[in-house]
PDB file of C-alpha atoms in Angstrom:
ATOM      1  CA  MET J   1     117.726  94.894 107.524  1.00  0.00           C
ATOM      2  CA  THR J   2     121.047  96.484 106.649  1.00  0.00           C
ATOM      3  CA  GLU J   3     121.548 100.222 106.385  1.00  0.00           C
ATOM      4  CA  GLY J   4     121.758  99.951 102.587  1.00  0.00           C
ATOM      5  CA  GLU J   5     118.543  97.960 102.408  1.00  0.00           C
ATOM      6  CA  ALA J   6     116.759 100.458 104.651  1.00  0.00           C
ATOM      7  CA  LYS J   7     118.001 103.265 102.416  1.00  0.00           C
ATOM      8  CA  LEU J   8     116.435 101.659  99.324  1.00  0.00           C
ATOM      9  CA  ILE J   9     113.103 101.350 101.115  1.00  0.00           C
ATOM     10  CA  ARG J  10     113.332 104.946 102.330  1.00  0.00           C
ATOM     11  CA  MET J  11     114.201 106.217  98.842  1.00  0.00           C
ATOM     12  CA  ALA J  12     111.246 104.396  97.278  1.00  0.00           C
ATOM     13  CA  LEU J  13     108.895 105.791  99.928  1.00  0.00           C
ATOM     14  CA  GLU J  14     110.216 109.316  99.342  1.00  0.00           C
ATOM     15  CA  ILE J  15     109.493 108.956  95.631  1.00  0.00           C
ATOM     16  CA  ARG J  16     106.030 107.647  96.465  1.00  0.00           C
ATOM     17  CA  GLN J  17     105.371 110.824  98.470  1.00  0.00           C
ATOM     18  CA  PHE J  18     105.724 112.801  95.245  1.00  0.00           C
ATOM     19  CA  PHE J  19     102.855 110.773  93.710  1.00  0.00           C
ATOM     20  CA  ARG J  20     100.636 110.608  96.841  1.00  0.00           C
ATOM     21  CA  HIS J  21      98.051 112.981  95.349  1.00  0.00           C
ATOM     22  CA  GLN J  22      97.156 110.235  92.835  1.00  0.00           C
ATOM     23  CA  GLY J  23      95.777 107.888  95.497  1.00  0.00           C
ATOM     24  CA  ASP J  24      97.306 104.720  96.915  1.00  0.00           C
ATOM     25  CA  ALA J  25      97.184 102.315  93.966  1.00  0.00           C
ATOM     26  CA  ALA J  26      98.084 104.934  91.370  1.00  0.00           C
ATOM     27  CA  ALA J  27     100.921 106.263  93.537  1.00  0.00           C
ATOM     28  CA  ALA J  28     102.374 102.764  93.888  1.00  0.00           C
ATOM     29  CA  ALA J  29     102.147 102.225  90.124  1.00  0.00           C
ATOM     30  CA  ALA J  30     103.681 105.629  89.357  1.00  0.00           C
ATOM     31  CA  THR J  31     106.502 104.964  91.815  1.00  0.00           C
ATOM     32  CA  ALA J  32     107.159 101.553  90.264  1.00  0.00           C
ATOM     33  CA  ASN J  33     107.288 103.192  86.832  1.00  0.00           C
ATOM     34  CA  HIS J  34     109.753 105.772  88.151  1.00  0.00           C
ATOM     35  CA  LEU J  35     111.946 103.002  89.574  1.00  0.00           C
ATOM     36  CA  ARG J  36     111.882 101.199  86.208  1.00  0.00           C
ATOM     37  CA  GLN J  37     112.982 104.376  84.439  1.00  0.00           C
ATOM     38  CA  PHE J  38     115.609 105.722  86.811  1.00  0.00           C
ATOM     39  CA  TRP J  39     116.918 102.957  89.074  1.00  0.00           C
ATOM     40  CA  ALA J  40     119.531 100.495  87.910  1.00  0.00           C
ATOM     41  CA  PRO J  41     118.234  96.933  87.515  1.00  0.00           C
ATOM     42  CA  SER J  42     120.411  95.873  90.455  1.00  0.00           C
ATOM     43  CA  MET J  43     118.743  98.474  92.688  1.00  0.00           C
ATOM     44  CA  ARG J  44     115.272  97.313  91.657  1.00  0.00           C
ATOM     45  CA  ASP J  45     116.230  93.690  92.242  1.00  0.00           C
ATOM     46  CA  GLU J  46     117.632  94.491  95.671  1.00  0.00           C
ATOM     47  CA  PHE J  47     114.516  96.486  96.581  1.00  0.00           C
ATOM     48  CA  LEU J  48     112.286  93.552  95.625  1.00  0.00           C
ATOM     49  CA  ALA J  49     114.527  91.129  97.521  1.00  0.00           C
ATOM     50  CA  VAL J  50     114.442  93.252 100.679  1.00  0.00           C
ATOM     51  CA  VAL J  51     110.667  93.560 100.579  1.00  0.00           C
ATOM     52  CA  ALA J  52     110.326  89.807 100.050  1.00  0.00           C
ATOM     53  CA  LYS J  53     112.800  89.016 102.836  1.00  0.00           C
ATOM     54  CA  GLU J  54     111.327  91.418 105.386  1.00  0.00           C
ATOM     55  CA  GLY J  55     107.679  90.693 104.541  1.00  0.00           C
ATOM     56  CA  ASP J  56     105.175  92.318 106.894  1.00  0.00           C
ATOM     57  CA  ALA J  57     107.966  94.190 108.691  1.00  0.00           C
ATOM     58  CA  VAL J  58     108.229  96.487 105.652  1.00  0.00           C
ATOM     59  CA  ASP J  59     105.965  99.505 105.314  1.00  0.00           C
ATOM     60  CA  PRO J  60     102.724  98.556 103.501  1.00  0.00           C
ATOM     61  CA  GLU J  61     103.348 101.299 100.934  1.00  0.00           C
ATOM     62  CA  ALA J  62     106.745  99.763 100.117  1.00  0.00           C
ATOM     63  CA  ARG J  63     105.051  96.389  99.673  1.00  0.00           C
ATOM     64  CA  ALA J  64     102.524  97.995  97.290  1.00  0.00           C
ATOM     65  CA  ILE J  65     105.377  99.522  95.286  1.00  0.00           C
ATOM     66  CA  ALA J  66     107.124  96.142  95.129  1.00  0.00           C
ATOM     67  CA  ALA J  67     103.917  94.448  93.946  1.00  0.00           C
ATOM     68  CA  ALA J  68     103.473  97.056  91.211  1.00  0.00           C
ATOM     69  CA  LEU J  69     107.135  96.767  90.234  1.00  0.00           C
ATOM     70  CA  ALA J  70     106.944  92.978  89.998  1.00  0.00           C
ATOM     71  CA  ALA J  71     103.789  93.065  87.865  1.00  0.00           C
TER      72      ALA J  71
END
C-alpha cells in the first residue's frame, strides 16, 4: 500500500471515530455518508479500490465503511 493509499484509509478511520458512539454498523454508514458528501469522487473511488486490492489486510472498520459506501 502506498503512502497516499494508507492516508485515505487513515482519514476514513478518523472520521469513523467521530461516529463511533452510534455503534459499528451505524458508524460505518454515517462515515460512508460523510465521504459521499465531502470527498471528491476520485477520493472515494481510490478508497474503494485500495480496500478491494488490500482485502483482509485492511482494517475491518475500513472494510465496513467501503461496503456501506458501495451500497
